[in-house]
């Protein structure tokens, strides 16, 4: 599913965020990437999502080299990828339903079918009753679950999440972690960057320090 | 195809929603565009009326055909036949040389001179009313009729037509120039409005890219935003011109009556109205496109 082959990332002017990273993730696996703040966890996820290009080595997803993709090919690739961003990136001028609808609108889903899918995704994260709520009215845990619903509404087979349980109280964090385990249980490959991998006891653990795999 | 329709519909709805979301800004932009477009549109309205007035109040232009002095009855019948079947001829009339002579003799001063002449010095003549009264068309017709056999000379009474055509040409050029300048202004207005829109929706644009949106998808709502803005401005311009027409109608009719002219100001013609709206929408779209190519470059 994912193959990272001697990948490195140097940000200008010359900071090595990642150095010589190699690992593979098989389909259906649950993997956590741990490490201190600034270790390079977000950078690693960005390479996999083609949000950044590696400056050395290669990153392959479904056998495709993410570093050498044409600009016009990237949109179609992203549609098969679920991403929960570290800063969530919810749109605060749209309600919960419309936020989750956005990926389906982008990929051109027929509206009736899209509506069913949005409701299914909201139901899955326990927000079906709050469809009309604006994000600002949601609690931190609810906002995070909304971001997850948006990431999974296209039913991707690969789900990336960047610190999805940060800033949540332990109980809410456990709730959110459970949602990822449920997706994993139905065959979705899940890769989670987290400082607290105790929430995912069954996961295979990768740990980064100063941009290197431990 | 149906997917494209859905997405276009969504983009259009989003654009309309954004326009409504900041009503004061939208209103001011639409007014600015409307006033800018009202000037050339109003100019066109006045020009069309001037043309109408010119047509109604000047004598119909005609072509006089003077025949050779030796033209006989057969030659006259021949020319008569050609004029009857010519599509460029609306009406014509023969003026026999005897009639001309009689008319000239009736003139006090000329009578003695003409009596002294051994024979009738006047030729037979036709007056021709052309079907197409544009100066170029009339000139062409005159040249053509002048070449008919036994026609000595074709004379075009077109001085007034030339003067009028020259005036109208100046008017038309003025309107065109105004339209061009204000069209550029309109593009500049939309360019700037769309730049602000892109800044306002920066987060949404970035997120849409991350969720797999193509450039076309991202541009579409902004493009429609520009088109809708232009269209709304076009409607405002139309209303301004219609209002001005209505306002001026009374005073102008009174003035026309003083000159015993049958004239009342007409509103913008349907074709011109449609052209106004189409051009307004197109210019809004062009302004948006230019702005998007500058401000949406991959970031
Ligand atoms: N766009 C960037 N430009 C320059 N440096 C960056 C950029 N993004 C991240 N970094 C640096 O790379 C290092 C790794 O960052 P990041 O991948 O966000 O770490 P983590 O997610 O593990 O906290 C940090 O030191 C950060 O300052
Ligand atoms: Mg991070």
Short mmCIF file of C-alpha atoms in Angstrom, two decimals, chain A residues 10-203:
data_model
loop_
_atom_site.label_atom_id
_atom_site.label_comp_id
_atom_site.label_asym_id
_atom_site.label_seq_id
_atom_site.Cartn_x
_atom_site.Cartn_y
_atom_site.Cartn_z
CA UNK A 10 15.05 19.09 3.29
CA UNK A 11 13.18 22.36 3.75
CA UNK A 12 14.82 25.48 2.41
CA UNK A 13 17.25 26.88 3.26
CA UNK A 14 18.75 23.61 4.51
CA UNK A 15 16.85 22.03 7.34
CA UNK A 16 16.57 18.23 7.19
CA UNK A 17 13.08 17.41 8.46
CA UNK A 18 13.41 13.78 7.36
CA UNK A 19 16.57 11.78 6.63
CA UNK A 20 16.77 8.43 4.89
CA UNK A 21 13.38 6.99 5.91
CA UNK A 22 12.43 3.51 4.74
CA UNK A 23 9.38 1.44 5.69
CA UNK A 24 6.35 -0.24 4.17
CA UNK A 25 2.72 -0.42 5.17
CA UNK A 26 0.60 -3.33 3.95
CA UNK A 27 -3.07 -3.05 3.06
CA UNK A 28 -5.32 -3.19 6.14
CA UNK A 29 -2.56 -2.33 8.61
CA UNK A 30 -2.85 0.16 11.46
CA UNK A 31 0.41 2.05 11.94
CA UNK A 32 1.25 4.90 14.30
CA UNK A 33 4.11 7.34 13.81
CA UNK A 34 5.33 8.65 17.16
CA UNK A 35 8.02 11.07 18.18
CA UNK A 36 8.66 14.43 19.78
CA UNK A 37 7.29 17.67 18.45
CA UNK A 38 9.31 18.65 15.38
CA UNK A 39 10.45 15.05 14.77
CA UNK A 40 9.02 15.12 11.23
CA UNK A 41 5.70 13.28 11.66
CA UNK A 42 3.63 15.83 9.73
CA UNK A 43 6.25 16.05 7.03
CA UNK A 44 6.12 12.28 6.56
CA UNK A 45 2.32 12.37 6.14
CA UNK A 46 2.63 15.26 3.72
CA UNK A 47 5.00 13.25 1.52
CA UNK A 48 2.50 10.39 1.43
CA UNK A 49 -0.36 12.76 0.56
CA UNK A 50 1.71 14.52 -2.15
CA UNK A 51 1.44 17.79 -0.25
CA UNK A 52 5.24 17.96 -0.26
CA UNK A 53 7.75 16.28 -2.56
CA UNK A 54 10.67 14.31 -1.14
CA UNK A 55 14.09 15.83 -1.81
CA UNK A 56 15.66 12.36 -1.83
CA UNK A 57 14.48 8.76 -2.24
CA UNK A 58 10.92 7.82 -3.19
CA UNK A 59 7.45 7.55 -1.68
CA UNK A 60 5.09 5.11 -3.39
CA UNK A 61 1.37 4.80 -2.72
CA UNK A 62 -0.48 2.05 -4.62
CA UNK A 63 2.76 1.70 -6.54
CA UNK A 64 2.66 5.30 -7.73
CA UNK A 65 5.61 7.55 -7.09
CA UNK A 66 4.21 10.55 -5.26
CA UNK A 67 7.35 12.60 -5.87
CA UNK A 68 7.12 12.51 -9.65
CA UNK A 69 3.38 12.96 -10.17
CA UNK A 70 2.22 15.48 -12.70
CA UNK A 71 0.41 18.44 -11.17
CA UNK A 72 -2.77 17.58 -13.03
CA UNK A 73 -2.76 13.99 -11.72
CA UNK A 74 -2.67 14.95 -8.05
CA UNK A 75 -6.37 15.90 -7.63
CA UNK A 76 -7.59 12.49 -8.79
CA UNK A 77 -5.14 10.75 -6.50
CA UNK A 78 -6.19 12.75 -3.46
CA UNK A 79 -9.80 11.70 -3.93
CA UNK A 80 -8.86 8.15 -2.95
CA UNK A 81 -7.13 9.34 0.16
CA UNK A 82 -8.72 10.28 3.47
CA UNK A 83 -6.79 12.92 5.41
CA UNK A 84 -7.44 14.26 8.89
CA UNK A 85 -5.30 17.39 9.06
CA UNK A 86 -3.45 18.47 12.17
CA UNK A 87 -5.29 21.81 12.07
CA UNK A 88 -8.53 20.13 10.89
CA UNK A 89 -9.21 22.73 8.20
CA UNK A 90 -12.96 22.88 8.79
CA UNK A 91 -14.83 25.60 6.92
CA UNK A 92 -16.47 27.82 9.51
CA UNK A 93 -18.97 29.39 7.13
CA UNK A 94 -20.56 26.03 6.30
CA UNK A 95 -22.53 23.71 8.54
CA UNK A 96 -21.48 20.18 9.50
CA UNK A 97 -23.37 18.57 6.64
CA UNK A 98 -21.85 20.92 4.04
CA UNK A 99 -18.35 20.40 5.39
CA UNK A 100 -18.65 16.65 4.94
CA UNK A 101 -20.32 17.10 1.55
CA UNK A 102 -17.37 19.02 0.10
CA UNK A 103 -15.21 16.02 -0.97
CA UNK A 104 -18.19 14.44 -2.75
CA UNK A 105 -19.05 17.70 -4.51
CA UNK A 106 -15.45 17.91 -5.63
CA UNK A 107 -15.41 14.40 -7.06
CA UNK A 108 -18.78 14.98 -8.74
CA UNK A 109 -21.01 12.55 -6.89
CA UNK A 110 -24.70 12.47 -7.84
CA UNK A 111 -26.42 14.60 -5.15
CA UNK A 112 -28.92 12.02 -3.88
CA UNK A 113 -26.27 9.35 -3.37
CA UNK A 114 -23.90 11.94 -1.89
CA UNK A 115 -26.50 12.97 0.66
CA UNK A 116 -26.90 9.38 1.83
CA UNK A 117 -23.15 9.00 2.14
CA UNK A 118 -22.74 12.21 4.13
CA UNK A 119 -25.40 11.06 6.55
CA UNK A 120 -23.78 7.66 6.87
CA UNK A 121 -20.40 9.29 7.61
CA UNK A 122 -21.90 11.65 10.17
CA UNK A 123 -23.72 8.74 11.76
CA UNK A 124 -20.48 6.78 11.94
CA UNK A 125 -18.81 9.51 14.04
CA UNK A 126 -21.94 10.16 16.12
CA UNK A 127 -22.80 13.56 14.64
CA UNK A 128 -25.95 12.70 12.70
CA UNK A 129 -28.04 14.82 15.06
CA UNK A 130 -25.83 17.85 14.49
CA UNK A 131 -25.88 18.09 10.68
CA UNK A 132 -27.05 21.68 10.67
CA UNK A 133 -24.66 22.88 13.36
CA UNK A 134 -21.94 25.32 12.37
CA UNK A 135 -18.45 24.11 13.37
CA UNK A 136 -18.04 26.98 15.81
CA UNK A 137 -20.93 25.54 17.85
CA UNK A 138 -19.26 22.12 18.14
CA UNK A 139 -16.99 21.05 21.00
CA UNK A 140 -13.33 20.20 20.34
CA UNK A 141 -14.11 16.48 20.22
CA UNK A 142 -17.06 17.04 17.90
CA UNK A 143 -14.96 19.17 15.55
CA UNK A 144 -12.38 16.41 15.40
CA UNK A 145 -15.06 13.83 14.64
CA UNK A 146 -16.42 16.13 11.93
CA UNK A 147 -12.96 16.27 10.37
CA UNK A 148 -12.85 12.46 10.45
CA UNK A 149 -16.29 12.20 8.84
CA UNK A 150 -15.08 14.44 6.00
CA UNK A 151 -11.95 12.30 5.59
CA UNK A 152 -13.89 9.05 5.27
CA UNK A 153 -16.97 10.16 3.35
CA UNK A 154 -15.40 9.18 0.01
CA UNK A 155 -14.69 5.72 1.49
CA UNK A 156 -10.94 5.81 0.86
CA UNK A 157 -8.92 2.67 1.44
CA UNK A 158 -6.10 4.70 2.99
CA UNK A 159 -6.71 7.04 5.92
CA UNK A 160 -4.02 9.44 7.16
CA UNK A 161 -4.49 11.33 10.43
CA UNK A 162 -2.16 13.93 11.89
CA UNK A 163 -2.42 14.09 15.70
CA UNK A 164 -6.17 13.48 15.75
CA UNK A 165 -6.31 13.20 19.53
CA UNK A 166 -4.20 16.23 20.43
CA UNK A 167 -5.91 18.84 22.61
CA UNK A 168 -8.68 16.41 23.58
CA UNK A 169 -9.41 15.29 27.12
CA UNK A 170 -8.53 11.61 27.72
CA UNK A 171 -12.10 10.36 27.46
CA UNK A 172 -12.81 12.19 24.18
CA UNK A 173 -9.42 11.12 22.83
CA UNK A 174 -10.31 7.49 23.52
CA UNK A 175 -13.63 7.99 21.70
CA UNK A 176 -11.87 9.39 18.66
CA UNK A 177 -9.27 6.60 18.75
CA UNK A 178 -12.06 4.04 18.77
CA UNK A 179 -13.45 5.48 15.53
CA UNK A 180 -10.12 4.82 13.79
CA UNK A 181 -10.11 1.26 15.10
CA UNK A 182 -13.55 0.74 13.59
CA UNK A 183 -12.36 1.85 10.18
CA UNK A 184 -9.37 -0.41 10.49
CA UNK A 185 -11.77 -3.28 11.35
CA UNK A 186 -13.54 -2.87 7.97
CA UNK A 187 -10.26 -3.10 6.05
CA UNK A 188 -9.14 0.51 5.76
CA UNK A 189 -5.38 1.06 6.00
CA UNK A 190 -4.78 3.62 8.75
CA UNK A 191 -1.64 5.69 9.39
CA UNK A 192 -1.75 7.97 12.43
CA UNK A 193 0.83 10.50 13.56
CA UNK A 194 0.50 10.82 17.31
CA UNK A 195 2.59 11.77 20.31
CA UNK A 196 0.46 9.38 22.41
CA UNK A 197 0.48 5.94 20.81
CA UNK A 198 -0.86 4.30 23.97
CA UNK A 199 -4.31 5.05 22.54
CA UNK A 200 -3.66 2.51 19.77
CA UNK A 201 -2.30 -0.55 21.59
CA UNK A 202 -2.78 -2.88 18.58
CA UNK A 203 -0.96 -0.66 16.13
#
